[in-house]
Amino acid sequence: MTNVHGSATPALAIDHTPAGLDNVVAAETLLSHVDGLAGRLILRGYDLDRLAHWSFEAVLALLWDGFTPEALDETTIRAQLGAARQHAFSLLGDLLPATDALASVEALRLLLSALADTEEQAHHLLAVAAVPVFTAAIIRRRKGEAPVAPDARLGLAADFLRMLHGVEVDATKLRALDTYLVTVADHGLNASTFTARVIASTKAGLFSSVIGGLCALKGPLHGGAPGPVLDMLDAIGEESRIHPWLTEALSRGERLMGFGHRIYRVRDPRADVLKHAVAKLRDGGGRIRFAEAVEAEALALLAEKKPLRPLQTNVEFYTALVLEAVGFPRDSFTNVFAAGRMAGWTAHVLEQEQTGRLIRPQSRYIGPAPEGAPVAAE
Ligand code: ACO
C-alpha cells in the first residue's frame, strides 16, 4: 500500500482515526454537553435556554463548582472578580505600547503572557478578570484613549462596557453582553478547550493552558469568524445583491462565515439566543432585518449546493450583530469571545488538573520504512 506521498505505508497495529477526530470521545467531563442532532447545549444539567437568563458570574459559579479550593457563589465571584480586575489593571503597566503592531487578539495574547503561572493569585479568577480589562485597554489605545480603571463594584459585563466606553451604558446593552458571555461560556470539547486541556494535562499551569486555548480560538474556523461575518454583510451591502454575492462566493469555493459546524447538524441553539438578544437592542432594527435576509438566502443556497452536508447558522453569525450593537470594533470580536469562553477554559483546566492524565495520543506513521526494518506502531 502506498500513502499520499507515494511511499510504502508501514503496517500499523492502531486504528485509523479521521483527520479532524470527528466523533472521537477524548475526555469525560461534568461541564457541558453538545447534542448536535437535537440542537441542544447543556451546562452541568441546565439547558442554554434557561442559562441565558443568568448572569455570567452565576454561570461561573456553576462551572467552577467543586473544582476551586473554596466554594464560590455568584455574589462572592462578583466581588472577587472586581478585585481581580483591579489587579489585572495594575499589571498593564508598560506592556500596552508593546501591543501596537499586533492584531487585537494577538495583543491580548501578549498581555496574558505576562501572567506568571506561579503568581500567588487565584488563577481562574485572574484569568477571567484580565480579558475584559486588557481588551478594553487595547481597544481604547487604538483610538488614542487612555485605559479606564475598573470599577470593582460592578458585574463583569457592566464593567467591561464601562471600561470600553468610559461611561456606564444602558441596561439593555449590558444585558445583551451578559447574555453573550453566558452563551459562549462553554461548549464541549471544541478546539480551543481541547487545546487548553492538553496543556493542562502536562501540569504547565492555568495561564499557559488558557493562552493555548486563545491561540486555537483565533483561527477563522473557530472564534475568528464573527468579524468576517460583518465584512460579508458590508460587502453584500444591499438586499438586491444578496443572491448574486452569495452565489459567486460559493462558486469560488469560499466558506460562508457564520454557517456550518462540526457537531451541529441542526441550527446552533446559541444562534437563536443571540438573535433574541440583539432584537432587544433599540438600534438593531434595519441591520437585523438585512442579516436575516442574508441568513435565509445563505441557508437556501447551502442546502442547494451542499445537499449531502446539513449546514446551518452557527453562533458566530448573530455574535457579530450583538457585539457590533454594544460597541465593540470588529477586530476585537475574538477577544470578547475569549472573555466568555475563559469561563469554560478555566473550568476544564481545573477539571483536567483534578481528574485527568497526561494527554498523549499516537500518530500513524505514513513515511518510508528504513530498509530491512519494518516499522511498528509508536
Ligand atoms: N460555507 C460553505 N461550505 C461549507 C461551510 C460554509 N460555512 N462549512 C462547511 N462547508 C462545506 C465544505 O466546503 C465541505 O464541502 P465539500 O464536502 O463539498 O468539500 C463540507 O461542507 C464539509 O466541510 P468540513 O470542512 O468537513 O466541515 P467541518 O466540520 O470540518 O467544518 C467549520 C466546520 C470549520 C465550522 C465549517 O463549517 C466552516 O468553515 N464554517 C465557516 C467558518 C465559521 O463559521 N466558523 C465558526 C464556527 S463556530 C465556532 O467555532 C465557535
Tab-separated table of C-alpha atoms and ligand atoms in Angstrom:
chain	number	residue	atom	x	y	z
A	1	MET	CA	0.000	0.000	0.000
A	2	THR	CA	1.322	3.484	-0.795
A	3	ASN	CA	0.446	6.700	1.037
A	4	VAL	CA	-0.350	10.141	-0.315
A	5	HIS	CA	3.361	10.857	-0.654
A	6	GLY	CA	3.867	7.777	-2.824
A	7	SER	CA	5.958	5.812	-0.336
A	8	ALA	CA	5.135	2.431	1.173
A	9	THR	CA	2.877	2.696	4.223
A	10	PRO	CA	4.125	0.515	7.085
A	11	ALA	CA	1.511	-1.833	8.541
A	12	LEU	CA	0.438	-0.453	11.924
A	13	ALA	CA	-1.482	-2.013	14.742
A	14	ILE	CA	-3.592	1.055	15.649
A	15	ASP	CA	-6.982	2.012	14.251
A	16	HIS	CA	-7.177	4.809	11.739
A	17	THR	CA	-8.906	7.912	13.101
A	18	PRO	CA	-10.362	10.707	10.975
A	19	ALA	CA	-8.052	13.682	10.447
A	20	GLY	CA	-10.358	16.001	12.361
A	21	LEU	CA	-11.005	13.458	15.157
A	22	ASP	CA	-14.727	13.575	14.252
A	23	ASN	CA	-16.807	11.517	16.704
A	24	VAL	CA	-13.740	10.639	18.803
A	25	VAL	CA	-14.508	10.944	22.529
A	26	ALA	CA	-11.267	12.330	24.014
A	27	ALA	CA	-12.366	13.335	27.527
A	28	GLU	CA	-15.031	12.808	30.155
A	29	THR	CA	-16.405	15.992	31.646
A	30	LEU	CA	-19.041	17.150	34.098
A	31	LEU	CA	-19.112	20.571	32.473
A	32	SER	CA	-21.049	20.626	29.214
A	33	HIS	CA	-22.669	18.538	26.517
A	34	VAL	CA	-23.373	19.439	22.893
A	35	ASP	CA	-26.164	17.408	21.287
A	36	GLY	CA	-25.594	18.101	17.612
A	37	LEU	CA	-28.632	16.205	16.367
A	38	ALA	CA	-31.137	17.809	18.734
A	39	GLY	CA	-29.505	21.267	18.633
A	40	ARG	CA	-29.094	21.313	22.390
A	41	LEU	CA	-26.369	22.705	24.682
A	42	ILE	CA	-26.337	21.609	28.338
A	43	LEU	CA	-24.069	23.083	31.032
A	44	ARG	CA	-23.960	20.964	34.199
A	45	GLY	CA	-27.587	19.903	33.940
A	46	TYR	CA	-29.038	23.175	32.624
A	47	ASP	CA	-30.184	23.870	29.065
A	48	LEU	CA	-28.808	27.009	27.433
A	49	ASP	CA	-32.326	28.484	27.109
A	50	ARG	CA	-32.535	28.576	30.894
A	51	LEU	CA	-28.976	29.782	31.468
A	52	ALA	CA	-29.468	32.651	29.017
A	53	HIS	CA	-31.337	34.461	31.833
A	54	TRP	CA	-28.481	34.017	34.324
A	55	SER	CA	-25.591	36.404	34.940
A	56	PHE	CA	-22.117	35.473	33.735
A	57	GLU	CA	-20.998	35.278	37.381
A	58	ALA	CA	-23.772	32.749	38.160
A	59	VAL	CA	-22.614	30.584	35.254
A	60	LEU	CA	-19.033	30.809	36.520
A	61	ALA	CA	-20.247	29.586	39.922
A	62	LEU	CA	-21.980	26.673	38.181
A	63	LEU	CA	-18.965	25.711	36.078
A	64	TRP	CA	-16.376	26.095	38.851
A	65	ASP	CA	-18.483	24.301	41.478
A	66	GLY	CA	-16.392	21.603	43.161
A	67	PHE	CA	-13.222	22.486	41.263
A	68	THR	CA	-11.998	25.575	43.147
A	69	PRO	CA	-10.188	25.397	46.538
A	70	GLU	CA	-13.060	27.197	48.290
A	71	ALA	CA	-16.785	27.201	47.414
A	72	LEU	CA	-17.706	30.265	45.346
A	73	ASP	CA	-21.241	31.574	44.897
A	74	GLU	CA	-22.389	34.236	42.443
A	75	THR	CA	-22.007	37.112	44.942
A	76	THR	CA	-18.538	36.043	46.054
A	77	ILE	CA	-17.403	35.615	42.473
A	78	ARG	CA	-18.718	39.057	41.517
A	79	ALA	CA	-16.753	40.669	44.378
A	80	GLN	CA	-13.594	38.651	43.785
A	81	LEU	CA	-13.681	39.299	40.048
A	82	GLY	CA	-13.928	43.036	40.784
A	83	ALA	CA	-10.768	42.861	42.889
A	84	ALA	CA	-9.074	40.683	40.264
A	85	ARG	CA	-9.910	43.246	37.527
A	86	GLN	CA	-8.166	45.910	39.600
A	87	HIS	CA	-5.148	43.634	39.948
A	88	ALA	CA	-5.147	42.962	36.189
A	89	PHE	CA	-5.309	46.720	35.508
A	90	SER	CA	-2.252	47.265	37.738
A	91	LEU	CA	-0.342	44.762	35.573
A	92	LEU	CA	-0.976	46.695	32.343
A	93	GLY	CA	1.984	48.950	33.163
A	94	ASP	CA	4.428	49.422	30.340
A	95	LEU	CA	3.169	46.465	28.344
A	96	LEU	CA	0.350	48.168	26.464
A	97	PRO	CA	2.580	50.065	23.962
A	98	ALA	CA	4.194	46.751	23.011
A	99	THR	CA	0.841	45.628	21.561
A	100	ASP	CA	0.558	48.410	18.981
A	101	ALA	CA	1.730	46.459	15.937
A	102	LEU	CA	-0.451	43.443	16.714
A	103	ALA	CA	-3.998	42.433	15.868
A	104	SER	CA	-6.319	42.825	18.876
A	105	VAL	CA	-6.355	39.122	19.673
A	106	GLU	CA	-2.571	38.954	19.430
A	107	ALA	CA	-2.343	41.985	21.720
A	108	LEU	CA	-4.494	40.113	24.240
A	109	ARG	CA	-2.248	37.073	23.876
A	110	LEU	CA	0.804	39.222	24.615
A	111	LEU	CA	-0.732	40.787	27.742
A	112	LEU	CA	-1.967	37.435	29.098
A	113	SER	CA	1.527	36.028	28.582
A	114	ALA	CA	2.784	38.394	31.272
A	115	LEU	CA	0.792	36.460	33.902
A	116	ALA	CA	3.085	34.048	35.734
A	117	ASP	CA	1.789	30.533	36.353
A	118	THR	CA	3.493	30.763	39.744
A	119	GLU	CA	1.780	34.023	40.753
A	120	GLU	CA	0.030	33.824	44.112
A	121	GLN	CA	-3.430	34.721	42.879
A	122	ALA	CA	-6.475	32.567	42.296
A	123	HIS	CA	-5.554	31.952	38.675
A	124	HIS	CA	-9.055	31.113	37.462
A	125	LEU	CA	-10.393	34.434	38.796
A	126	LEU	CA	-7.499	36.485	37.433
A	127	ALA	CA	-7.722	34.830	34.001
A	128	VAL	CA	-11.448	35.659	33.714
A	129	ALA	CA	-10.945	39.195	35.076
A	130	ALA	CA	-7.948	40.003	32.880
A	131	VAL	CA	-9.583	39.548	29.469
A	132	PRO	CA	-12.105	42.421	29.701
A	133	VAL	CA	-9.545	44.721	31.352
A	134	PHE	CA	-6.895	44.030	28.712
A	135	THR	CA	-9.338	44.060	25.795
A	136	ALA	CA	-10.906	47.399	26.752
A	137	ALA	CA	-7.425	48.914	27.204
A	138	ILE	CA	-6.273	47.569	23.807
A	139	ILE	CA	-9.333	48.980	22.016
A	140	ARG	CA	-9.061	52.401	23.683
A	141	ARG	CA	-5.347	52.655	22.923
A	142	ARG	CA	-6.078	52.081	19.236
A	143	LYS	CA	-8.378	55.126	19.389
A	144	GLY	CA	-5.694	57.178	21.187
A	145	GLU	CA	-7.549	56.991	24.511
A	146	ALA	CA	-6.138	56.141	27.945
A	147	PRO	CA	-7.337	52.943	29.632
A	148	VAL	CA	-10.213	53.290	32.094
A	149	ALA	CA	-9.659	51.706	35.514
A	150	PRO	CA	-12.145	49.010	36.565
A	151	ASP	CA	-14.989	49.643	38.995
A	152	ALA	CA	-14.860	46.637	41.322
A	153	ARG	CA	-18.482	47.145	42.451
A	154	LEU	CA	-19.908	46.333	39.008
A	155	GLY	CA	-20.605	42.986	37.398
A	156	LEU	CA	-18.142	41.875	34.743
A	157	ALA	CA	-20.330	42.684	31.718
A	158	ALA	CA	-21.226	46.153	33.013
A	159	ASP	CA	-17.633	46.983	33.858
A	160	PHE	CA	-16.384	45.642	30.514
A	161	LEU	CA	-18.644	48.111	28.653
A	162	ARG	CA	-17.783	50.925	31.089
A	163	MET	CA	-14.040	50.340	30.602
A	164	LEU	CA	-14.656	50.281	26.843
A	165	HIS	CA	-16.802	53.402	26.508
A	166	GLY	CA	-15.612	55.394	29.532
A	167	VAL	CA	-19.198	55.750	30.814
A	168	GLU	CA	-21.785	53.340	32.187
A	169	VAL	CA	-24.035	52.010	29.426
A	170	ASP	CA	-27.774	51.384	29.453
A	171	ALA	CA	-29.155	48.184	30.935
A	172	THR	CA	-30.247	46.734	27.568
A	173	LYS	CA	-26.709	46.703	26.218
A	174	LEU	CA	-25.332	45.397	29.471
A	175	ARG	CA	-27.888	42.580	29.444
A	176	ALA	CA	-27.068	41.747	25.804
A	177	LEU	CA	-23.359	41.416	26.601
A	178	ASP	CA	-24.074	39.354	29.723
A	179	THR	CA	-26.239	37.019	27.628
A	180	TYR	CA	-23.494	36.762	25.030
A	181	LEU	CA	-20.840	35.864	27.623
A	182	VAL	CA	-23.129	33.204	29.106
A	183	THR	CA	-23.992	31.819	25.667
A	184	VAL	CA	-20.353	31.188	24.729
A	185	ALA	CA	-19.147	30.218	28.233
A	186	ASP	CA	-18.593	26.549	27.447
A	187	HIS	CA	-19.203	24.193	24.554
A	188	GLY	CA	-17.896	20.669	24.962
A	189	LEU	CA	-14.506	19.710	23.633
A	190	ASN	CA	-14.169	22.390	20.960
A	191	ALA	CA	-10.699	23.020	19.503
A	192	SER	CA	-9.659	25.706	21.999
A	193	THR	CA	-10.936	23.814	25.055
A	194	PHE	CA	-9.223	20.645	23.895
A	195	THR	CA	-6.001	22.636	23.449
A	196	ALA	CA	-6.317	24.065	26.970
A	197	ARG	CA	-6.918	20.566	28.398
A	198	VAL	CA	-3.908	19.123	26.582
A	199	ILE	CA	-1.654	21.827	28.022
A	200	ALA	CA	-3.224	21.464	31.481
A	201	SER	CA	-2.581	17.707	31.325
A	202	THR	CA	1.171	18.410	31.287
A	203	LYS	CA	0.788	20.422	34.545
A	204	ALA	CA	2.048	23.532	32.748
A	205	GLY	CA	-0.293	25.784	34.743
A	206	LEU	CA	-3.602	27.575	34.211
A	207	PHE	CA	-2.406	30.708	32.420
A	208	SER	CA	-0.279	28.709	29.962
A	209	SER	CA	-3.264	26.427	29.322
A	210	VAL	CA	-5.787	29.184	28.625
A	211	ILE	CA	-3.334	31.151	26.459
A	212	GLY	CA	-3.062	27.992	24.352
A	213	GLY	CA	-6.850	27.992	24.177
A	214	LEU	CA	-6.819	31.592	22.953
A	215	CYS	CA	-4.311	30.726	20.230
A	216	ALA	CA	-6.648	27.993	18.954
A	217	LEU	CA	-9.689	30.264	19.213
A	218	LYS	CA	-8.226	32.955	16.977
A	219	GLY	CA	-8.499	30.953	13.748
A	220	PRO	CA	-11.353	31.796	11.342
A	221	LEU	CA	-12.681	28.234	11.515
A	222	HIS	CA	-13.273	28.672	15.271
A	223	GLY	CA	-13.529	32.027	17.071
A	224	GLY	CA	-12.190	34.290	14.365
A	225	ALA	CA	-15.372	34.186	12.269
A	226	PRO	CA	-17.621	36.982	13.622
A	227	GLY	CA	-15.501	39.860	12.280
A	228	PRO	CA	-15.602	38.322	8.792
A	229	VAL	CA	-19.407	37.922	9.161
A	230	LEU	CA	-19.706	41.719	9.317
A	231	ASP	CA	-17.221	42.055	6.447
A	232	MET	CA	-19.548	39.788	4.449
A	233	LEU	CA	-22.662	41.808	5.339
A	234	ASP	CA	-20.872	45.022	4.367
A	235	ALA	CA	-19.555	43.555	1.122
A	236	ILE	CA	-23.084	42.430	0.161
A	237	GLY	CA	-24.337	45.905	1.018
A	238	GLU	CA	-27.982	45.767	-0.070
A	239	GLU	CA	-30.810	43.247	-0.428
A	240	SER	CA	-30.672	43.069	-4.223
A	241	ARG	CA	-27.059	41.868	-4.068
A	242	ILE	CA	-27.595	39.070	-1.558
A	243	HIS	CA	-28.317	36.283	-4.028
A	244	PRO	CA	-25.586	37.078	-6.601
A	245	TRP	CA	-22.961	37.802	-3.930
A	246	LEU	CA	-23.511	34.554	-2.046
A	247	THR	CA	-23.788	32.513	-5.251
A	248	GLU	CA	-20.483	33.882	-6.516
A	249	ALA	CA	-18.748	33.322	-3.181
A	250	LEU	CA	-19.877	29.681	-3.108
A	251	SER	CA	-18.935	29.125	-6.743
A	252	ARG	CA	-15.411	30.372	-5.900
A	253	GLY	CA	-15.349	27.619	-3.244
A	254	GLU	CA	-15.439	30.090	-0.337
A	255	ARG	CA	-16.997	29.264	3.021
A	256	LEU	CA	-19.779	31.495	4.252
A	257	MET	CA	-18.743	32.775	7.656
A	258	GLY	CA	-21.250	32.054	10.412
A	259	PHE	CA	-22.544	28.832	8.827
A	260	GLY	CA	-21.678	25.172	9.388
A	261	HIS	CA	-20.468	23.354	12.462
A	262	ARG	CA	-18.567	20.174	13.215
A	263	ILE	CA	-21.140	18.895	15.723
A	264	TYR	CA	-24.487	20.579	14.967
A	265	ARG	CA	-26.474	19.098	12.131
A	266	VAL	CA	-29.388	21.387	13.007
A	267	ARG	CA	-29.411	25.026	13.983
A	268	ASP	CA	-26.869	26.018	16.669
A	269	PRO	CA	-29.066	26.834	19.725
A	270	ARG	CA	-26.726	29.715	20.597
A	271	ALA	CA	-27.640	31.489	17.349
A	272	ASP	CA	-31.279	31.882	18.457
A	273	VAL	CA	-30.380	33.080	21.957
A	274	LEU	CA	-28.173	35.766	20.425
A	275	LYS	CA	-30.696	36.666	17.760
A	276	HIS	CA	-33.205	37.266	20.523
A	277	ALA	CA	-30.632	39.341	22.457
A	278	VAL	CA	-29.826	41.558	19.504
A	279	ALA	CA	-33.524	42.044	18.705
A	280	LYS	CA	-33.928	43.680	22.128
A	281	LEU	CA	-31.310	46.317	21.376
A	282	ARG	CA	-33.025	49.524	20.365
A	283	ASP	CA	-30.893	50.415	17.360
A	284	GLY	CA	-30.600	46.973	15.833
A	285	GLY	CA	-33.691	47.002	13.554
A	286	GLY	CA	-32.500	47.526	9.966
A	287	ARG	CA	-29.273	45.652	10.470
A	288	ILE	CA	-31.120	42.616	11.858
A	289	ARG	CA	-33.626	42.547	9.001
A	290	PHE	CA	-30.789	42.660	6.485
A	291	ALA	CA	-28.852	39.954	8.342
A	292	GLU	CA	-31.967	37.769	8.457
A	293	ALA	CA	-32.375	38.126	4.701
A	294	VAL	CA	-28.716	37.148	4.182
A	295	GLU	CA	-29.144	34.211	6.562
A	296	ALA	CA	-32.258	32.927	4.773
A	297	GLU	CA	-30.627	33.129	1.345
A	298	ALA	CA	-27.378	31.574	2.599
A	299	LEU	CA	-29.260	28.616	4.099
A	300	ALA	CA	-31.202	28.077	0.880
A	301	LEU	CA	-28.041	28.187	-1.245
A	302	LEU	CA	-26.060	25.943	1.118
A	303	ALA	CA	-28.886	23.357	1.032
A	304	GLU	CA	-28.841	23.513	-2.769
A	305	LYS	CA	-25.045	23.462	-3.274
A	306	LYS	CA	-24.118	21.083	-0.428
A	307	PRO	CA	-27.094	18.709	-0.273
A	308	LEU	CA	-25.087	15.987	1.477
A	309	ARG	CA	-23.955	18.165	4.373
A	310	PRO	CA	-26.582	19.908	6.543
A	311	LEU	CA	-25.172	23.423	7.006
A	312	GLN	CA	-26.989	25.717	9.418
A	313	THR	CA	-26.388	29.072	11.088
A	314	ASN	CA	-23.768	28.908	13.846
A	315	VAL	CA	-23.147	31.078	16.908
A	316	GLU	CA	-20.833	33.473	15.082
A	317	PHE	CA	-23.477	34.938	12.781
A	318	TYR	CA	-25.513	36.689	15.470
A	319	THR	CA	-22.454	37.179	17.683
A	320	ALA	CA	-21.299	39.685	15.091
A	321	LEU	CA	-24.527	41.670	15.396
A	322	VAL	CA	-24.616	41.623	19.200
A	323	LEU	CA	-21.020	42.752	19.599
A	324	GLU	CA	-21.389	45.432	16.934
A	325	ALA	CA	-24.542	46.771	18.624
A	326	VAL	CA	-22.911	47.091	22.062
A	327	GLY	CA	-19.969	48.981	20.549
A	328	PHE	CA	-17.049	46.602	20.081
A	329	PRO	CA	-14.922	47.157	16.967
A	330	ARG	CA	-14.986	44.075	14.748
A	331	ASP	CA	-11.280	43.311	15.064
A	332	SER	CA	-11.815	42.777	18.806
A	333	PHE	CA	-14.689	40.269	18.496
A	334	THR	CA	-12.435	37.270	19.135
A	335	ASN	CA	-11.194	38.917	22.348
A	336	VAL	CA	-14.794	39.260	23.557
A	337	PHE	CA	-15.446	35.636	22.644
A	338	ALA	CA	-12.382	34.778	24.772
A	339	ALA	CA	-13.847	36.791	27.680
A	340	GLY	CA	-16.838	34.437	27.711
A	341	ARG	CA	-15.037	31.217	26.826
A	342	MET	CA	-12.495	31.875	29.591
A	343	ALA	CA	-15.215	30.522	31.904
A	344	GLY	CA	-15.131	27.162	30.133
A	345	TRP	CA	-11.370	27.079	29.613
A	346	THR	CA	-10.661	27.691	33.303
A	347	ALA	CA	-13.264	25.129	34.410
A	348	HIS	CA	-11.890	22.497	32.008
A	349	VAL	CA	-8.321	23.211	33.140
A	350	LEU	CA	-9.357	22.837	36.798
A	351	GLU	CA	-11.239	19.625	35.972
A	352	GLN	CA	-8.311	18.258	33.947
A	353	GLU	CA	-5.853	19.093	36.717
A	354	GLN	CA	-8.016	17.262	39.260
A	355	THR	CA	-9.130	14.243	37.330
A	356	GLY	CA	-7.132	13.845	34.131
A	357	ARG	CA	-3.976	12.108	32.991
A	358	LEU	CA	-1.311	13.345	30.591
A	359	ILE	CA	-2.985	13.533	27.167
A	360	ARG	CA	-0.625	11.831	24.787
A	361	PRO	CA	-2.232	10.181	21.735
A	362	GLN	CA	-0.366	8.462	18.931
A	363	SER	CA	0.204	9.338	15.321
A	364	ARG	CA	0.099	6.973	12.402
A	365	TYR	CA	3.424	6.992	10.607
A	366	ILE	CA	2.980	7.114	6.836
A	367	GLY	CA	6.610	7.834	5.917
A	368	PRO	CA	9.058	5.354	4.427
A	369	ALA	CA	10.322	2.404	6.482
A	370	PRO	CA	14.094	2.076	6.934
A	371	GLU	CA	15.445	-0.659	4.659
A	372	GLY	CA	15.156	-4.120	6.160
A	373	ALA	CA	13.475	-2.878	9.336
A	374	PRO	CA	9.658	-2.880	9.422
A	375	VAL	CA	8.116	-0.090	11.482
A	376	ALA	CA	5.897	-0.970	14.429
A	377	ALA	CA	3.213	1.343	15.764
A	378	GLU	CA	4.548	4.070	18.051
B	1	ACO	N1	-19.797	27.560	3.720
B	1	ACO	C1	-19.737	26.765	2.619
B	1	ACO	N2	-19.459	25.471	2.665
B	1	ACO	C2	-19.217	24.929	3.865
B	1	ACO	C3	-19.256	25.684	5.035
B	1	ACO	C4	-19.565	27.061	4.942
B	1	ACO	N3	-19.633	27.835	6.007
B	1	ACO	N4	-18.965	24.880	6.080
B	1	ACO	C5	-18.742	23.664	5.580
B	1	ACO	N5	-18.887	23.694	4.236
B	1	ACO	C6	-18.762	22.574	3.308
B	1	ACO	C7	-17.304	22.266	2.995
B	1	ACO	O1	-16.835	23.032	1.922
B	1	ACO	C8	-17.375	20.793	2.678
B	1	ACO	O2	-17.900	20.656	1.385
B	1	ACO	P1	-17.360	19.504	0.394
B	1	ACO	O3	-17.666	18.209	1.107
B	1	ACO	O4	-18.143	19.724	-0.841
B	1	ACO	O5	-15.893	19.743	0.259
B	1	ACO	C9	-18.447	20.270	3.647
B	1	ACO	O6	-19.264	21.401	3.960
B	1	ACO	C10	-17.863	19.705	4.928
B	1	ACO	O7	-16.893	20.642	5.452
B	1	ACO	P2	-15.854	20.267	6.581
B	1	ACO	O8	-14.697	21.196	6.444
B	1	ACO	O9	-15.545	18.800	6.580
B	1	ACO	O10	-16.661	20.543	7.880
B	1	ACO	P3	-16.053	20.760	9.305
B	1	ACO	O11	-16.890	20.058	10.281
B	1	ACO	O12	-14.597	20.449	9.334
B	1	ACO	O13	-16.182	22.355	9.436
B	1	ACO	C11	-16.497	24.526	10.198
B	1	ACO	C12	-16.817	23.034	10.430
B	1	ACO	C13	-14.983	24.706	10.248
B	1	ACO	C14	-17.142	25.356	11.285
B	1	ACO	C15	-17.035	24.943	8.815
B	1	ACO	O14	-18.429	24.743	8.749
B	1	ACO	C16	-16.666	26.363	8.426
B	1	ACO	O15	-15.555	26.595	7.915
B	1	ACO	N6	-17.595	27.376	8.681
B	1	ACO	C17	-17.290	28.746	8.366
B	1	ACO	C18	-16.457	29.378	9.475
B	1	ACO	C19	-17.269	29.577	10.742
B	1	ACO	O16	-18.416	29.985	10.732
B	1	ACO	N7	-16.605	29.280	11.869
B	1	ACO	C20	-17.215	29.375	13.201
B	1	ACO	C21	-17.623	28.022	13.697
B	1	ACO	S1	-18.478	28.119	15.252
B	1	ACO	C22	-17.265	28.145	16.428
B	1	ACO	O17	-16.235	27.523	16.300
B	1	ACO	C23	-17.438	28.980	17.604
